[in-house]
XYZ file of N, CA and C in Angstrom:
828
model
N -59.960 -0.027 31.380
C -58.663 0.421 31.914
C -57.920 -0.675 32.663
N -58.650 -1.521 33.395
C -57.997 -2.598 34.141
C -57.355 -3.609 33.197
N -58.049 -3.927 32.106
C -57.488 -4.855 31.125
C -56.238 -4.249 30.489
N -56.298 -2.954 30.199
C -55.138 -2.278 29.614
C -53.940 -2.346 30.554
N -54.184 -2.177 31.844
C -53.087 -2.251 32.812
C -52.490 -3.654 32.864
N -53.328 -4.661 32.723
C -52.822 -6.031 32.685
C -51.947 -6.254 31.452
N -52.376 -5.697 30.313
C -51.548 -5.776 29.105
C -50.182 -5.130 29.361
N -50.200 -3.972 29.982
C -48.960 -3.239 30.239
C -48.042 -4.020 31.181
N -48.613 -4.606 32.230
C -47.809 -5.397 33.167
C -47.192 -6.610 32.476
N -47.955 -7.228 31.595
C -47.439 -8.394 30.866
C -46.259 -8.012 29.984
N -46.363 -6.886 29.296
C -45.275 -6.464 28.418
C -44.051 -6.041 29.221
N -44.266 -5.417 30.364
C -43.136 -5.080 31.246
C -42.424 -6.359 31.687
N -43.198 -7.363 32.033
C -42.614 -8.642 32.461
C -41.776 -9.257 31.343
N -42.308 -9.243 30.119
C -41.572 -9.799 28.984
C -40.241 -9.089 28.779
N -40.283 -7.760 28.814
C -39.076 -6.990 28.526
C -38.058 -7.100 29.657
N -38.505 -7.104 30.898
C -37.562 -7.255 32.013
C -36.872 -8.619 31.964
N -37.625 -9.636 31.606
C -37.019 -10.964 31.454
C -35.957 -10.930 30.358
N -36.300 -10.266 29.252
C -35.339 -10.138 28.156
C -34.123 -9.326 28.583
N -34.368 -8.250 29.320
C -33.285 -7.355 29.730
C -32.250 -8.094 30.586
N -32.714 -8.911 31.509
C -31.783 -9.598 32.410
C -31.180 -10.856 31.785
N -31.939 -11.527 30.937
C -31.429 -12.770 30.349
C -30.547 -12.526 29.133
N -30.732 -11.362 28.471
C -29.966 -11.076 27.259
C -29.065 -9.854 27.436
N -28.740 -9.518 28.662
C -27.989 -8.284 28.925
C -26.649 -8.246 28.209
N -25.987 -9.386 28.084
C -24.661 -9.415 27.474
C -24.702 -9.793 25.998
N -25.910 -9.836 25.405
C -26.047 -10.233 24.002
C -26.036 -9.007 23.093
N -25.859 -9.254 21.807
C -25.835 -8.179 20.819
C -27.242 -7.644 20.580
N -27.302 -6.491 19.889
C -28.603 -5.899 19.584
C -29.417 -6.806 18.670
N -28.745 -7.462 17.726
C -29.465 -8.367 16.823
C -30.076 -9.530 17.591
N -29.344 -10.038 18.576
C -29.870 -11.143 19.387
C -31.083 -10.691 20.193
N -30.998 -9.481 20.762
C -32.134 -8.946 21.510
C -33.345 -8.759 20.595
N -33.061 -8.269 19.392
C -34.163 -8.011 18.463
C -34.851 -9.315 18.062
N -34.074 -10.365 17.872
C -34.660 -11.662 17.518
C -35.567 -12.178 18.634
N -35.143 -11.974 19.874
C -35.957 -12.432 21.003
C -37.232 -11.610 21.114
N -37.114 -10.296 20.949
C -38.293 -9.439 21.088
C -39.308 -9.721 19.986
N -38.829 -10.147 18.815
C -39.741 -10.478 17.721
C -40.637 -11.656 18.080
N -40.132 -12.537 18.931
C -40.926 -13.711 19.311
C -42.128 -13.341 20.183
N -42.049 -12.229 20.891
C -43.167 -11.828 21.756
C -44.034 -10.737 21.130
N -43.518 -10.066 20.100
C -44.267 -8.962 19.503
C -45.567 -9.424 18.860
N -45.571 -10.640 18.309
C -46.798 -11.120 17.674
C -47.934 -11.244 18.692
N -47.597 -11.744 19.891
C -48.631 -11.837 20.936
C -49.015 -10.450 21.434
N -48.052 -9.520 21.447
C -48.361 -8.137 21.822
C -49.397 -7.550 20.872
N -49.180 -7.770 19.569
C -50.072 -7.172 18.583
C -51.475 -7.768 18.671
N -51.557 -9.065 18.959
C -52.882 -9.689 19.096
C -53.645 -9.086 20.269
N -52.939 -8.878 21.387
C -53.605 -8.273 22.545
C -53.935 -6.809 22.275
N -53.054 -6.143 21.533
C -53.272 -4.732 21.220
C -54.580 -4.543 20.446
N -54.865 -5.468 19.531
C -56.086 -5.367 18.734
C -57.345 -5.513 19.583
N -57.203 -6.079 20.777
C -58.367 -6.267 21.651
C -58.489 -5.167 22.707
N -57.604 -4.186 22.637
C -57.739 -3.050 23.550
C -58.782 -2.087 23.002
N -59.174 -1.145 23.820
C -60.197 -0.171 23.416
C -59.718 0.625 22.215
N -60.521 0.630 21.167
C -60.152 1.367 19.964
C -60.115 2.863 20.247
N -59.254 3.551 19.527
C -59.144 4.990 19.717
C -57.796 5.378 20.284
N -57.410 6.598 19.992
C -56.086 7.077 20.386
C -55.919 7.130 21.894
N -56.901 7.655 22.607
C -56.765 7.826 24.050
C -56.693 6.484 24.772
N -57.386 5.484 24.252
C -57.377 4.190 24.897
C -56.081 3.423 24.714
N -55.383 3.679 23.603
C -54.184 2.904 23.284
C -52.883 3.665 23.503
N -52.965 4.964 23.648
C -51.745 5.770 23.791
C -50.876 5.341 24.975
N -51.452 5.012 26.166
C -50.591 4.598 27.288
C -49.758 3.354 26.974
N -50.351 2.405 26.272
C -49.625 1.184 25.932
C -48.510 1.472 24.930
N -48.792 2.324 23.944
C -47.763 2.688 22.968
C -46.629 3.461 23.629
N -46.971 4.350 24.572
C -45.937 5.105 25.292
C -45.059 4.165 26.114
N -45.678 3.178 26.750
C -44.910 2.203 27.529
C -43.948 1.437 26.632
N -44.407 1.035 25.472
C -43.540 0.285 24.557
C -42.324 1.104 24.146
N -42.532 2.385 23.918
C -41.384 3.227 23.548
C -40.351 3.252 24.672
N -40.820 3.362 25.902
C -39.907 3.373 27.053
C -39.161 2.042 27.156
N -39.880 0.950 26.982
C -39.263 -0.374 27.093
C -38.234 -0.601 25.989
N -38.563 -0.197 24.779
C -37.618 -0.370 23.673
C -36.390 0.518 23.852
N -36.597 1.729 24.385
C -35.455 2.604 24.658
C -34.552 1.997 25.721
N -35.136 1.340 26.703
C -34.351 0.693 27.744
C -33.452 -0.397 27.158
N -33.961 -1.075 26.119
C -33.184 -2.119 25.453
C -32.324 -1.571 24.318
N -32.407 -0.251 24.099
C -31.644 0.415 23.038
C -31.978 -0.151 21.654
N -33.254 -0.442 21.444
C -33.727 -0.936 20.149
C -34.365 0.230 19.392
N -33.537 0.982 18.673
C -33.992 2.223 18.047
C -35.028 1.981 16.952
N -34.855 0.917 16.186
C -35.813 0.644 15.112
C -37.205 0.377 15.676
N -37.248 -0.327 16.809
C -38.537 -0.623 17.436
C -39.164 0.635 18.036
N -38.325 1.530 18.563
C -38.842 2.810 19.066
C -39.474 3.592 17.917
N -38.780 3.610 16.780
C -39.294 4.316 15.608
C -40.623 3.723 15.152
N -40.705 2.391 15.109
C -41.951 1.742 14.693
C -43.099 2.077 15.645
N -42.782 2.169 16.937
C -43.819 2.507 17.909
C -44.333 3.928 17.686
N -43.416 4.850 17.371
C -43.833 6.220 17.068
C -44.729 6.253 15.820
N -44.370 5.445 14.826
C -45.169 5.417 13.602
C -46.550 4.816 13.855
N -46.604 3.823 14.722
C -47.897 3.241 15.090
C -48.771 4.304 15.757
N -48.145 5.105 16.607
C -48.865 6.187 17.279
C -49.315 7.241 16.270
N -48.441 7.543 15.300
C -48.793 8.514 14.262
C -49.992 8.033 13.451
N -50.001 6.751 13.131
C -51.117 6.179 12.373
C -52.418 6.271 13.168
N -52.346 5.939 14.462
C -53.539 6.013 15.310
C -54.046 7.451 15.406
N -53.110 8.402 15.532
C -53.494 9.814 15.614
C -54.115 10.286 14.303
N -53.556 9.828 13.181
C -54.109 10.200 11.871
C -55.533 9.680 11.723
N -55.758 8.443 12.105
C -57.102 7.875 12.002
C -58.089 8.597 12.916
N -57.583 9.124 14.037
C -58.450 9.843 14.974
C -58.652 11.299 14.564
N -57.961 11.732 13.515
C -58.108 13.102 13.036
C -57.251 14.125 13.742
N -56.246 13.678 14.519
C -55.356 14.594 15.233
C -54.095 14.828 14.391
N -54.179 15.767 13.458
C -53.097 15.964 12.498
C -51.807 16.436 13.160
N -51.901 17.392 14.085
C -50.688 17.922 14.713
C -49.994 16.853 15.553
N -50.777 16.025 16.241
C -50.201 14.929 17.032
C -49.519 13.919 16.127
N -50.165 13.592 15.019
C -49.576 12.650 14.065
C -48.287 13.210 13.475
N -48.290 14.504 13.159
C -47.095 15.145 12.601
C -45.932 15.085 13.591
N -46.204 15.359 14.849
C -45.153 15.309 15.876
C -44.598 13.896 16.030
N -45.482 12.896 15.988
C -45.040 11.503 16.113
C -44.172 11.096 14.929
N -44.516 11.557 13.742
C -43.705 11.256 12.555
C -42.315 11.859 12.689
N -42.239 13.081 13.193
C -40.937 13.721 13.395
C -40.095 12.936 14.400
N -40.729 12.424 15.449
C -40.005 11.605 16.425
C -39.485 10.327 15.766
N -40.308 9.715 14.921
C -39.881 8.497 14.222
C -38.698 8.781 13.307
N -38.710 9.940 12.657
C -37.598 10.310 11.777
C -36.304 10.491 12.560
N -36.405 10.935 13.797
C -35.212 11.071 14.641
C -34.519 9.736 14.841
N -35.302 8.665 14.822
C -34.745 7.324 15.001
C -34.473 6.632 13.664
N -34.547 7.398 12.577
C -34.187 6.861 11.270
C -35.214 5.959 10.622
N -36.476 6.169 10.897
C -37.520 5.307 10.330
C -37.770 5.651 8.865
N -37.508 4.694 7.960
C -37.765 4.923 6.546
C -39.265 5.014 6.261
N -40.063 4.285 7.040
C -41.513 4.307 6.841
C -42.116 5.676 7.135
N -41.348 6.546 7.781
C -41.876 7.860 8.146
C -42.302 8.649 6.916
N -41.589 8.480 5.798
C -41.946 9.205 4.577
C -43.324 8.774 4.074
N -43.590 7.482 4.124
C -44.883 6.981 3.664
C -45.997 7.446 4.599
N -45.743 7.405 5.903
C -46.751 7.857 6.864
C -47.003 9.358 6.721
N -45.943 10.124 6.444
C -46.114 11.569 6.233
C -46.985 11.823 5.000
N -46.747 11.046 3.947
C -47.552 11.194 2.735
C -49.015 10.848 3.009
N -49.253 9.796 3.797
C -50.628 9.416 4.139
C -51.314 10.509 4.955
N -50.547 11.156 5.836
C -51.112 12.245 6.634
C -51.514 13.406 5.736
N -50.672 13.731 4.769
C -51.000 14.807 3.835
C -52.198 14.426 2.973
N -52.268 13.162 2.579
C -53.377 12.707 1.743
C -54.707 12.804 2.485
N -54.677 12.660 3.792
C -55.914 12.740 4.577
C -56.509 14.142 4.554
N -55.703 15.127 4.168
C -56.179 16.503 4.024
C -56.377 16.793 2.534
N -57.613 16.991 2.071
C -57.859 17.203 0.637
C -57.042 18.343 0.038
N -56.654 19.322 0.852
C -55.885 20.456 0.346
C -54.410 20.114 0.123
N -53.957 18.965 0.639
C -52.538 18.619 0.546
C -52.280 17.345 -0.251
N -53.225 16.927 -1.029
C -53.082 15.643 -1.716
C -52.011 15.670 -2.808
N -51.886 16.778 -3.499
C -50.823 16.861 -4.507
C -49.453 16.861 -3.837
N -49.374 17.452 -2.666
C -48.125 17.436 -1.904
C -47.808 16.019 -1.431
N -48.839 15.245 -1.105
C -48.637 13.851 -0.694
C -48.014 13.042 -1.826
N -48.490 13.271 -3.043
C -47.917 12.582 -4.208
C -46.463 12.992 -4.403
N -46.166 14.269 -4.194
C -44.785 14.750 -4.337
C -43.862 14.081 -3.328
N -44.316 13.942 -2.078
C -43.497 13.301 -1.043
C -43.151 11.867 -1.443
N -44.138 11.137 -1.942
C -43.875 9.764 -2.370
C -42.967 9.726 -3.589
N -43.162 10.662 -4.502
C -42.337 10.708 -5.710
C -40.869 10.885 -5.350
N -40.588 11.794 -4.426
C -39.213 12.036 -3.995
C -38.628 10.803 -3.313
N -39.435 10.151 -2.481
C -38.956 8.950 -1.784
C -38.624 7.845 -2.784
N -39.500 7.633 -3.755
C -39.283 6.577 -4.752
C -38.034 6.856 -5.574
N -37.852 8.107 -5.993
C -36.682 8.454 -6.803
C -35.381 8.167 -6.067
N -35.385 8.389 -4.755
C -34.162 8.195 -3.967
C -33.925 6.723 -3.654
N -34.995 6.004 -3.298
C -34.817 4.668 -2.716
C -35.084 3.504 -3.661
N -35.718 3.734 -4.811
C -36.065 2.591 -5.660
C -34.844 1.920 -6.269
N -33.712 2.637 -6.352
C -32.503 2.049 -6.926
C -31.381 1.910 -5.910
N -31.692 2.146 -4.639
C -30.667 2.043 -3.603
C -30.598 0.615 -3.069
N -29.416 -0.010 -3.083
C -29.300 -1.396 -2.596
C -29.534 -1.534 -1.101
N -29.455 -0.428 -0.356
C -29.623 -0.490 1.099
C -31.050 -0.179 1.545
N -31.930 0.155 0.608
C -33.298 0.524 0.969
C -34.129 -0.707 1.293
N -35.161 -0.493 2.095
C -36.126 -1.544 2.402
C -37.104 -1.621 1.232
N -36.992 -2.682 0.435
C -37.802 -2.783 -0.771
C -39.282 -2.985 -0.453
N -39.574 -3.506 0.734
C -40.973 -3.638 1.120
C -41.634 -2.276 1.257
N -40.923 -1.340 1.892
C -41.442 0.020 2.042
C -41.525 0.699 0.685
N -40.491 0.510 -0.147
C -40.478 1.124 -1.471
C -41.635 0.610 -2.319
N -41.932 -0.681 -2.224
C -43.053 -1.248 -2.976
C -44.370 -0.598 -2.555
N -44.559 -0.400 -1.250
C -45.772 0.261 -0.763
C -45.851 1.694 -1.278
N -44.701 2.375 -1.295
C -44.675 3.754 -1.780
C -45.035 3.817 -3.257
N -44.522 2.873 -4.040
C -44.824 2.834 -5.472
C -46.313 2.610 -5.700
N -46.877 1.662 -4.977
C -48.302 1.362 -5.122
C -49.152 2.580 -4.763
N -48.847 3.207 -3.627
C -49.610 4.385 -3.206
C -49.480 5.526 -4.208
N -48.257 5.740 -4.693
C -48.015 6.860 -5.606
C -48.861 6.743 -6.866
N -48.839 5.583 -7.488
C -49.558 5.456 -8.750
C -51.058 5.325 -8.536
N -51.473 4.824 -7.388
C -52.906 4.798 -7.070
C -53.424 6.221 -6.907
N -52.684 7.037 -6.154
C -53.114 8.420 -5.937
C -53.019 9.236 -7.216
N -51.992 8.982 -8.018
C -51.853 9.691 -9.288
C -53.069 9.448 -10.168
N -53.528 8.204 -10.193
C -54.693 7.870 -11.001
C -55.955 8.518 -10.436
N -56.099 8.508 -9.109
C -57.295 9.088 -8.491
C -57.375 10.595 -8.721
N -56.213 11.253 -8.748
C -56.190 12.700 -8.957
C -56.242 13.078 -10.435
N -56.105 12.088 -11.317
C -56.117 12.374 -12.748
C -54.919 13.180 -13.199
N -53.767 12.952 -12.560
C -52.574 13.743 -12.862
C -51.897 13.307 -14.162
N -52.148 12.077 -14.609
C -51.535 11.567 -15.827
C -52.551 10.747 -16.601
N -52.267 10.580 -17.897
C -53.055 9.652 -18.685
C -52.800 8.240 -18.175
N -53.814 7.381 -18.278
C -53.682 6.035 -17.736
C -52.554 5.262 -18.407
N -52.314 5.511 -19.704
C -51.222 4.815 -20.398
C -49.874 5.185 -19.801
N -49.711 6.456 -19.409
C -48.466 6.898 -18.789
C -48.327 6.317 -17.385
N -49.434 6.224 -16.665
C -49.407 5.615 -15.333
C -48.945 4.164 -15.423
N -49.493 3.424 -16.394
C -49.107 2.019 -16.562
C -47.625 1.906 -16.869
N -47.146 2.738 -17.781
C -45.730 2.686 -18.169
C -44.821 2.971 -16.979
N -45.131 4.027 -16.233
C -44.298 4.389 -15.081
C -44.392 3.341 -13.966
N -45.600 2.845 -13.743
C -45.799 1.840 -12.694
C -44.988 0.584 -12.995
N -45.045 0.118 -14.238
C -44.298 -1.078 -14.617
C -42.798 -0.840 -14.517
N -42.366 0.358 -14.899
C -40.938 0.682 -14.833
C -40.425 0.580 -13.402
N -41.165 1.134 -12.451
C -40.726 1.085 -11.060
C -40.847 -0.323 -10.480
N -41.852 -1.062 -10.907
C -42.011 -2.421 -10.384
C -40.864 -3.329 -10.807
N -40.289 -3.082 -11.986
C -39.181 -3.922 -12.443
C -37.946 -3.745 -11.574
N -37.865 -2.653 -10.821
C -36.710 -2.426 -9.951
C -36.822 -3.185 -8.630
N -38.005 -3.700 -8.347
C -38.215 -4.384 -7.071
C -37.773 -5.840 -7.151
N -37.311 -6.405 -6.030
C -37.019 -7.843 -5.994
C -38.284 -8.650 -6.275
N -38.105 -9.883 -6.712
C -39.247 -10.708 -7.114
C -40.260 -10.884 -5.992
N -39.782 -11.012 -4.742
C -40.720 -11.268 -3.643
C -41.626 -10.078 -3.365
N -41.230 -8.875 -3.789
C -42.097 -7.701 -3.637
C -42.842 -7.399 -4.935
N -42.200 -7.697 -6.069
C -42.840 -7.441 -7.357
C -44.023 -8.380 -7.563
N -43.867 -9.631 -7.136
C -44.937 -10.616 -7.277
C -45.811 -10.589 -6.028
N -46.640 -9.581 -5.921
C -47.486 -9.431 -4.741
C -48.936 -9.226 -5.156
N -49.829 -9.404 -4.198
C -51.253 -9.260 -4.486
C -51.596 -7.849 -4.940
N -51.152 -6.852 -4.174
C -51.560 -5.478 -4.466
C -51.015 -5.002 -5.804
N -49.741 -5.276 -6.077
C -49.144 -4.789 -7.318
C -49.826 -5.423 -8.522
N -50.094 -6.721 -8.469
C -50.767 -7.371 -9.595
C -52.207 -6.893 -9.736
N -52.878 -6.660 -8.610
C -54.241 -6.142 -8.696
C -54.256 -4.766 -9.356
N -53.329 -3.894 -8.958
C -53.308 -2.549 -9.521
C -52.930 -2.560 -10.998
N -51.995 -3.422 -11.385
C -51.662 -3.521 -12.805
C -52.878 -3.986 -13.600
N -53.584 -4.990 -13.077
C -54.796 -5.432 -13.749
C -55.834 -4.325 -13.820
N -55.958 -3.585 -12.725
C -56.929 -2.484 -12.673
C -56.573 -1.389 -13.674
N -55.281 -1.019 -13.742
C -54.869 0.041 -14.660
C -55.097 -0.375 -16.115
N -54.738 -1.612 -16.453
C -54.997 -2.105 -17.805
C -56.498 -2.144 -18.080
N -57.269 -2.512 -17.068
C -58.721 -2.634 -17.198
C -59.360 -1.297 -17.557
N -59.027 -0.257 -16.800
C -59.655 1.041 -17.081
C -59.054 1.696 -18.319
N -57.878 1.219 -18.746
C -57.337 1.682 -20.019
C -58.160 1.123 -21.174
N -58.586 -0.135 -21.030
C -59.377 -0.780 -22.075
C -60.846 -0.389 -21.995
N -61.355 -0.222 -20.758
C -62.767 0.132 -20.552
C -62.857 1.392 -19.688
N -62.518 2.568 -20.221
C -62.444 3.793 -19.403
C -63.776 4.278 -18.860
N -64.877 3.827 -19.413
C -66.183 4.351 -18.993
C -66.933 3.437 -18.044
N -66.295 2.352 -17.607
C -67.047 1.408 -16.787
C -67.284 1.944 -15.381
N -68.353 1.512 -14.755
C -68.738 1.953 -13.420
C -67.676 1.580 -12.403
N -67.305 2.568 -11.557
C -66.391 2.281 -10.457
C -64.936 2.268 -10.829
N -64.593 2.615 -12.082
C -63.201 2.510 -12.508
C -62.281 3.383 -11.691
N -62.749 4.573 -11.314
C -61.875 5.489 -10.590
C -61.781 5.172 -9.106
N -62.587 4.225 -8.631
C -62.610 3.917 -7.200
C -62.074 2.514 -6.903
N -61.397 1.919 -7.877
C -60.803 0.595 -7.695
C -61.856 -0.451 -7.345
N -63.037 -0.317 -7.952
C -64.080 -1.309 -7.751
C -64.012 -2.321 -8.890
N -64.388 -3.543 -8.591
C -64.234 -4.570 -9.602
C -65.517 -5.214 -10.071
N -66.679 -4.791 -9.577
C -67.895 -5.508 -9.919
C -68.798 -4.732 -10.867
N -68.311 -3.646 -11.469
C -69.121 -2.929 -12.440
C -69.194 -3.687 -13.747
N -70.372 -3.769 -14.342
C -70.528 -4.495 -15.591
C -70.486 -3.580 -16.805
N -70.479 -2.263 -16.611
C -70.402 -1.350 -17.732
C -69.025 -1.443 -18.358
N -68.966 -1.860 -19.590
C -67.689 -1.968 -20.262
C -66.994 -3.263 -19.914
N -67.379 -4.356 -20.591
C -66.718 -5.625 -20.301
C -66.582 -6.485 -21.546
N -67.065 -6.011 -22.669
C -67.001 -6.807 -23.897
C -66.100 -6.110 -24.914
N -65.085 -6.825 -25.360
C -64.136 -6.295 -26.337
C -64.764 -6.358 -27.723
N -64.567 -5.289 -28.511
C -65.220 -5.219 -29.818
C -64.267 -5.324 -30.987
N -62.957 -5.298 -30.743
C -62.024 -5.445 -31.866
C -60.755 -6.154 -31.410
N -60.020 -6.711 -32.368
C -58.853 -7.536 -32.044
C -57.731 -6.708 -31.438
N -57.595 -5.454 -31.819
C -56.532 -4.621 -31.252
C -56.721 -4.463 -29.746
N -57.944 -4.147 -29.331
C -58.217 -4.010 -27.900
C -58.064 -5.339 -27.165
N -58.349 -6.420 -27.869
C -58.311 -7.726 -27.209
C -56.908 -8.127 -26.779
N -55.891 -7.475 -27.322
C -54.518 -7.824 -26.953
C -54.221 -7.491 -25.492
N -54.963 -6.534 -24.919
C -54.777 -6.184 -23.509
C -55.486 -7.156 -22.574
N -56.503 -7.826 -23.077
C -57.345 -8.649 -22.214
C -56.587 -9.771 -21.497
N -55.706 -10.511 -22.182
C -54.957 -11.551 -21.451
C -54.135 -10.994 -20.294
N -53.562 -9.790 -20.469
C -52.785 -9.173 -19.387
C -53.676 -8.838 -18.198
N -54.868 -8.319 -18.477
C -55.803 -7.984 -17.397
C -56.178 -9.236 -16.608
N -56.566 -10.274 -17.325
C -56.970 -11.515 -16.663
C -55.814 -12.127 -15.882
N -54.623 -12.084 -16.463
C -53.455 -12.670 -15.803
C -53.129 -11.948 -14.503
N -53.168 -10.612 -14.523
C -52.834 -9.851 -13.312
C -53.891 -10.038 -12.226
N -55.160 -10.053 -12.604
C -56.203 -10.303 -11.608
C -56.047 -11.702 -11.005
N -55.783 -12.695 -11.849
C -55.628 -14.066 -11.357
C -54.399 -14.198 -10.467
N -53.308 -13.523 -10.854
C -52.081 -13.591 -10.057
C -52.276 -12.929 -8.703
N -53.030 -11.836 -8.668
C -53.284 -11.172 -7.380
C -54.031 -12.107 -6.431
N -54.948 -12.904 -6.971
C -55.679 -13.869 -6.145
C -54.762 -14.977 -5.640
N -53.723 -15.259 -6.404
C -52.778 -16.302 -6.013
C -51.980 -15.903 -4.776
N -51.778 -14.580 -4.589
C -50.932 -14.104 -3.498
C -51.706 -13.602 -2.282
N -53.018 -13.536 -2.350
C -53.759 -13.054 -1.189
C -55.239 -12.902 -1.495
N -55.983 -12.386 -0.514
C -57.434 -12.271 -0.674
C -57.966 -10.888 -0.301
N -57.091 -9.916 -0.103
C -57.546 -8.585 0.296
C -58.439 -7.959 -0.775
N -58.114 -8.211 -2.041
C -58.862 -7.594 -3.139
C -59.765 -8.600 -3.853
N -60.099 -9.690 -3.177
C -60.860 -10.752 -3.836
C -62.224 -10.269 -4.320
N -62.857 -9.342 -3.584
C -64.182 -8.879 -3.983
C -64.122 -7.867 -5.120
N -62.919 -7.397 -5.449
C -62.756 -6.550 -6.622
C -62.253 -7.353 -7.821
N -61.239 -8.187 -7.579
C -60.586 -8.868 -8.697
C -61.372 -10.074 -9.211
N -61.913 -10.905 -8.313
C -62.591 -12.125 -8.762
C -63.855 -11.842 -9.576
N -64.775 -10.954 -9.118
C -65.956 -10.679 -9.947
C -65.591 -10.104 -11.310
N -64.588 -9.215 -11.322
C -64.196 -8.614 -12.597
C -63.544 -9.649 -13.512
N -62.721 -10.512 -12.928
C -62.075 -11.574 -13.696
C -63.115 -12.478 -14.350
N -64.105 -12.904 -13.582
C -65.136 -13.796 -14.112
C -66.001 -13.094 -15.157
N -66.324 -11.821 -14.906
C -67.141 -11.072 -15.863
C -66.442 -10.957 -17.205
N -65.163 -10.567 -17.174
C -64.410 -10.419 -18.423
C -64.270 -11.754 -19.142
N -64.053 -12.802 -18.373
C -63.890 -14.123 -18.981
C -65.179 -14.589 -19.661
N -66.291 -14.532 -18.947
C -67.544 -15.041 -19.505
C -68.036 -14.187 -20.675
N -67.743 -12.894 -20.645
C -68.208 -12.016 -21.714
C -67.359 -12.128 -22.974
N -66.116 -12.580 -22.821
C -65.200 -12.518 -23.963
C -64.587 -13.852 -24.375
N -64.790 -14.906 -23.592
C -64.132 -16.178 -23.904
C -64.524 -16.714 -25.276
N -65.781 -16.507 -25.669
C -66.237 -16.998 -26.970
C -66.449 -15.864 -27.966
N -65.891 -14.707 -27.649
C -66.021 -13.548 -28.528
C -65.073 -13.705 -29.714
N -65.554 -13.704 -30.942
C -64.674 -13.890 -32.106
C -63.664 -12.767 -32.294
N -63.914 -11.605 -31.658
C -62.981 -10.487 -31.792
C -61.775 -10.613 -30.881
N -61.839 -11.540 -29.934
C -60.802 -11.636 -28.918
C -59.661 -12.519 -29.394
N -58.458 -12.134 -28.983
C -57.271 -12.915 -29.314
C -57.397 -14.332 -28.765
N -56.925 -15.334 -29.510
C -56.974 -16.725 -29.023
C -56.202 -16.937 -27.729
N -55.330 -15.990 -27.352
C -54.527 -16.152 -26.141
C -55.380 -16.250 -24.884
N -56.575 -15.703 -24.940
C -57.410 -15.730 -23.743
C -57.825 -17.155 -23.403
């Protein structure tokens, strides 16, 4: 508790300095300054006591400080952070209330967090997919939407659709690619999207392999192509797995073992297309 109070005093000091030094500046100027200290805030936040009760006082303080500076987007983000913490702690009603507060401040991420809350309840998982579907339909073609949030919604939607078995994998691939083409290049060319495209193509080609439904990449069941028609998908699988590694390492333990397995099993396979 004493360390938490020191964190709180430090953040109060930062904001009061900003309040008096930037009092006559625009909201954008204030936001730029606050962004410079938020990174250090987040690092200290990660070292506070894990759990909702341990971190709630600090999150509540941040909301008050951001309201004092009239930074509505930051207030909304703080509510969403609280909603996420409540969801992880299993407090559904608290998380729901926090999401509603975030929506009052116009948080676009609130739709994704609401879908995640529904997904955490096995009885509401189909409803979670519906929430994301509605969000994607509205925002994927809107020039004013945050494409980063939309990209996350697209990834979650098609991942959950596949896990629930709501569509054939070929239809999932077609729809996923269609929505990805609407995203700007900086969001379309990302680790997660390329990993999922590789994964979807992979289980389309090898539907019986171990771990396919759980996004695992180290199963060896189903890794050798037996005819030239099937081999046409293999270069796409390898390319997407390799591209995902180029953009990050979150899925390295899924994509790299699978990439190497497919390569070593099929590189000298006479049935495989020369493109590999």
